[in-house]
Amino acid sequence: MIDARYVVTELQEMREDGHLSDALLRYAVRSLYKSDERYSWVGVYLLSDDRLELWLHNYVGAPTEHARIPVGEGVCGTAVAHGANQNVPDVTEFPGYLACSPSVKSELVVLIRAGGEIYGQFDIDSNVADAFTDLDEAAIQMIADKLAEQLTRERR
Ligand code: SME
């Protein structure tokens, strides 16, 4: 289980030291991947300026062909289209699921957003079925909210 408070403190210190969102997003992905054996693939997608596609920013895990995902497609695109995190206990049951790797059984998408603006998302795959709890989601949301603060600052 990720120690979200620790990661959020580190991210805040990075901000105060002048690091930009690019460094923060990479640090967050690595921290999440290392924190839990159930997390077999961790990545961040950012929403394109025209808000039509998600673009893969960085990830740890097996290479994926899904570098760009149209909004509305797959678990990732559905999260943006509905403006809601997606906790999918069994990916085979999700209509339009985009397979990253055949070993993946469950998936969690947590949006990175501030106010009404969606910047992107954390996408986490697990080789364990029904791997993600509300606690996982809440912890990752804390980290996502800290990243959204930095992305908001950079967009001004
Ligand atoms: N499974 C995702 C695609 C991204 S890969 O998991 C890395 C989806 O259905 O949107």
PDB file of N, CA and C and ligand atoms in Angstrom, residues 41 45 54 56 59 62-66 69 73-78 91 94 96-101 104 107 109 121 123-125, ligand 1:
ATOM      1  N   TRP A  41       1.658  -2.482 -13.568  1.00  0.00           N
ATOM      2  CA  TRP A  41       1.936  -1.447 -14.579  1.00  0.00           C
ATOM      3  C   TRP A  41       1.372  -0.142 -14.048  1.00  0.00           C
ATOM      4  N   TYR A  45      -1.304   9.288 -18.074  1.00  0.00           N
ATOM      5  CA  TYR A  45      -1.727   9.850 -19.353  1.00  0.00           C
ATOM      6  C   TYR A  45      -2.143  11.298 -19.133  1.00  0.00           C
ATOM      7  N   LEU A  54      -5.910  11.020 -24.880  1.00  0.00           N
ATOM      8  CA  LEU A  54      -4.974  10.888 -23.762  1.00  0.00           C
ATOM      9  C   LEU A  54      -3.627  10.480 -24.341  1.00  0.00           C
ATOM     10  N   LEU A  56       0.241   9.186 -23.475  1.00  0.00           N
ATOM     11  CA  LEU A  56       1.048   8.550 -22.432  1.00  0.00           C
ATOM     12  C   LEU A  56       2.255   9.436 -22.104  1.00  0.00           C
ATOM     13  N   TYR A  59       5.659   5.784 -17.836  1.00  0.00           N
ATOM     14  CA  TYR A  59       5.125   4.573 -17.207  1.00  0.00           C
ATOM     15  C   TYR A  59       6.260   3.680 -16.744  1.00  0.00           C
ATOM     16  N   ALA A  62       5.436  -3.261 -18.535  1.00  0.00           N
ATOM     17  CA  ALA A  62       5.627  -3.754 -19.901  1.00  0.00           C
ATOM     18  C   ALA A  62       5.281  -2.666 -20.916  1.00  0.00           C
ATOM     19  N   PRO A  63       6.016  -2.639 -22.039  1.00  0.00           N
ATOM     20  CA  PRO A  63       5.685  -1.667 -23.090  1.00  0.00           C
ATOM     21  C   PRO A  63       4.235  -1.838 -23.555  1.00  0.00           C
ATOM     22  N   THR A  64       3.604  -0.719 -23.898  1.00  0.00           N
ATOM     23  CA  THR A  64       2.208  -0.775 -24.349  1.00  0.00           C
ATOM     24  C   THR A  64       2.071  -0.130 -25.716  1.00  0.00           C
ATOM     25  N   GLU A  65       1.139  -0.640 -26.506  1.00  0.00           N
ATOM     26  CA  GLU A  65       0.877  -0.008 -27.800  1.00  0.00           C
ATOM     27  C   GLU A  65      -0.075   1.181 -27.646  1.00  0.00           C
ATOM     28  N   HIS A  66      -0.628   1.354 -26.430  1.00  0.00           N
ATOM     29  CA  HIS A  66      -1.624   2.413 -26.230  1.00  0.00           C
ATOM     30  C   HIS A  66      -0.968   3.714 -25.771  1.00  0.00           C
ATOM     31  N   ILE A  69      -4.849   7.366 -26.536  1.00  0.00           N
ATOM     32  CA  ILE A  69      -6.167   6.753 -26.367  1.00  0.00           C
ATOM     33  C   ILE A  69      -7.240   7.826 -26.565  1.00  0.00           C
ATOM     34  N   GLU A  73     -12.793   5.966 -25.206  1.00  0.00           N
ATOM     35  CA  GLU A  73     -12.420   4.575 -25.478  1.00  0.00           C
ATOM     36  C   GLU A  73     -11.660   3.961 -24.315  1.00  0.00           C
ATOM     37  N   GLY A  74     -11.888   2.660 -24.112  1.00  0.00           N
ATOM     38  CA  GLY A  74     -11.179   1.924 -23.069  1.00  0.00           C
ATOM     39  C   GLY A  74     -11.541   2.433 -21.676  1.00  0.00           C
ATOM     40  N   VAL A  75     -10.865   1.875 -20.693  1.00  0.00           N
ATOM     41  CA  VAL A  75     -11.091   2.297 -19.306  1.00  0.00           C
ATOM     42  C   VAL A  75     -10.612   3.746 -19.144  1.00  0.00           C
ATOM     43  N   CYS A  76      -9.458   4.037 -19.771  1.00  0.00           N
ATOM     44  CA  CYS A  76      -8.854   5.364 -19.622  1.00  0.00           C
ATOM     45  C   CYS A  76      -9.732   6.453 -20.227  1.00  0.00           C
ATOM     46  N   GLY A  77     -10.157   6.236 -21.471  1.00  0.00           N
ATOM     47  CA  GLY A  77     -10.969   7.243 -22.152  1.00  0.00           C
ATOM     48  C   GLY A  77     -12.344   7.397 -21.528  1.00  0.00           C
ATOM     49  N   THR A  78     -12.858   6.311 -20.952  1.00  0.00           N
ATOM     50  CA  THR A  78     -14.161   6.361 -20.274  1.00  0.00           C
ATOM     51  C   THR A  78     -14.082   7.239 -19.031  1.00  0.00           C
ATOM     52  N   VAL A  91     -11.265  -6.900 -15.935  1.00  0.00           N
ATOM     53  CA  VAL A  91     -11.185  -6.151 -17.195  1.00  0.00           C
ATOM     54  C   VAL A  91     -11.945  -6.825 -18.336  1.00  0.00           C
ATOM     55  N   PHE A  94     -15.326  -5.307 -18.977  1.00  0.00           N
ATOM     56  CA  PHE A  94     -15.455  -3.877 -19.306  1.00  0.00           C
ATOM     57  C   PHE A  94     -15.631  -3.709 -20.812  1.00  0.00           C
ATOM     58  N   GLY A  96     -15.289  -2.514 -24.373  1.00  0.00           N
ATOM     59  CA  GLY A  96     -14.310  -1.684 -25.068  1.00  0.00           C
ATOM     60  C   GLY A  96     -12.954  -1.629 -24.405  1.00  0.00           C
ATOM     61  N   TYR A  97     -12.713  -2.528 -23.446  1.00  0.00           N
ATOM     62  CA  TYR A  97     -11.410  -2.578 -22.760  1.00  0.00           C
ATOM     63  C   TYR A  97     -10.266  -2.689 -23.772  1.00  0.00           C
ATOM     64  N   LEU A  98      -9.216  -1.883 -23.557  1.00  0.00           N
ATOM     65  CA  LEU A  98      -8.026  -1.938 -24.422  1.00  0.00           C
ATOM     66  C   LEU A  98      -6.942  -2.712 -23.684  1.00  0.00           C
ATOM     67  N   ALA A  99      -6.628  -3.904 -24.164  1.00  0.00           N
ATOM     68  CA  ALA A  99      -5.662  -4.752 -23.457  1.00  0.00           C
ATOM     69  C   ALA A  99      -4.254  -4.219 -23.610  1.00  0.00           C
ATOM     70  N   CYS A 100      -3.562  -4.141 -22.500  1.00  0.00           N
ATOM     71  CA  CYS A 100      -2.168  -3.695 -22.475  1.00  0.00           C
ATOM     72  C   CYS A 100      -1.299  -4.944 -22.532  1.00  0.00           C
ATOM     73  N   SER A 101      -1.636  -5.903 -21.687  1.00  0.00           N
ATOM     74  CA  SER A 101      -0.885  -7.148 -21.632  1.00  0.00           C
ATOM     75  C   SER A 101      -1.863  -8.237 -21.180  1.00  0.00           C
ATOM     76  N   VAL A 104      -3.037  -8.957 -17.447  1.00  0.00           N
ATOM     77  CA  VAL A 104      -3.750  -7.980 -16.609  1.00  0.00           C
ATOM     78  C   VAL A 104      -5.170  -8.464 -16.307  1.00  0.00           C
ATOM     79  N   GLU A 107      -7.968  -3.129 -13.163  1.00  0.00           N
ATOM     80  CA  GLU A 107      -7.386  -1.831 -13.532  1.00  0.00           C
ATOM     81  C   GLU A 107      -8.047  -0.721 -12.722  1.00  0.00           C
ATOM     82  N   VAL A 109      -8.204   3.595 -12.663  1.00  0.00           N
ATOM     83  CA  VAL A 109      -7.861   4.896 -13.240  1.00  0.00           C
ATOM     84  C   VAL A 109      -8.309   5.983 -12.268  1.00  0.00           C
ATOM     85  N   GLN A 121      -4.542  11.478 -15.936  1.00  0.00           N
ATOM     86  CA  GLN A 121      -4.920  10.384 -15.029  1.00  0.00           C
ATOM     87  C   GLN A 121      -3.742   9.476 -14.717  1.00  0.00           C
ATOM     88  N   ASP A 123      -3.019   5.562 -14.443  1.00  0.00           N
ATOM     89  CA  ASP A 123      -3.598   4.289 -14.885  1.00  0.00           C
ATOM     90  C   ASP A 123      -2.759   3.181 -14.256  1.00  0.00           C
ATOM     91  N   ILE A 124      -3.413   2.310 -13.496  1.00  0.00           N
ATOM     92  CA  ILE A 124      -2.696   1.225 -12.828  1.00  0.00           C
ATOM     93  C   ILE A 124      -3.342  -0.101 -13.197  1.00  0.00           C
ATOM     94  N   ASP A 125      -2.515  -1.042 -13.663  1.00  0.00           N
ATOM     95  CA  ASP A 125      -2.973  -2.394 -13.990  1.00  0.00           C
ATOM     96  C   ASP A 125      -2.480  -3.347 -12.920  1.00  0.00           C
TER      97      ASP A 125
HETATM   98  N1  SME B   1      -6.352  -0.755 -20.392  1.00  0.00           N
HETATM   99  C1  SME B   1      -6.412   0.635 -20.779  1.00  0.00           C
HETATM  100  C2  SME B   1      -5.390   0.975 -21.829  1.00  0.00           C
HETATM  101  C3  SME B   1      -4.076   1.385 -21.300  1.00  0.00           C
HETATM  102  S1  SME B   1      -3.066   0.074 -20.933  1.00  0.00           S
HETATM  103  O1  SME B   1      -3.660  -0.625 -19.779  1.00  0.00           O
HETATM  104  C4  SME B   1      -1.600   0.606 -20.520  1.00  0.00           C
HETATM  105  C5  SME B   1      -7.796   0.994 -21.246  1.00  0.00           C
HETATM  106  O2  SME B   1      -8.649   0.124 -21.417  1.00  0.00           O
HETATM  107  O3  SME B   1      -8.055   2.187 -21.466  1.00  0.00           O
END
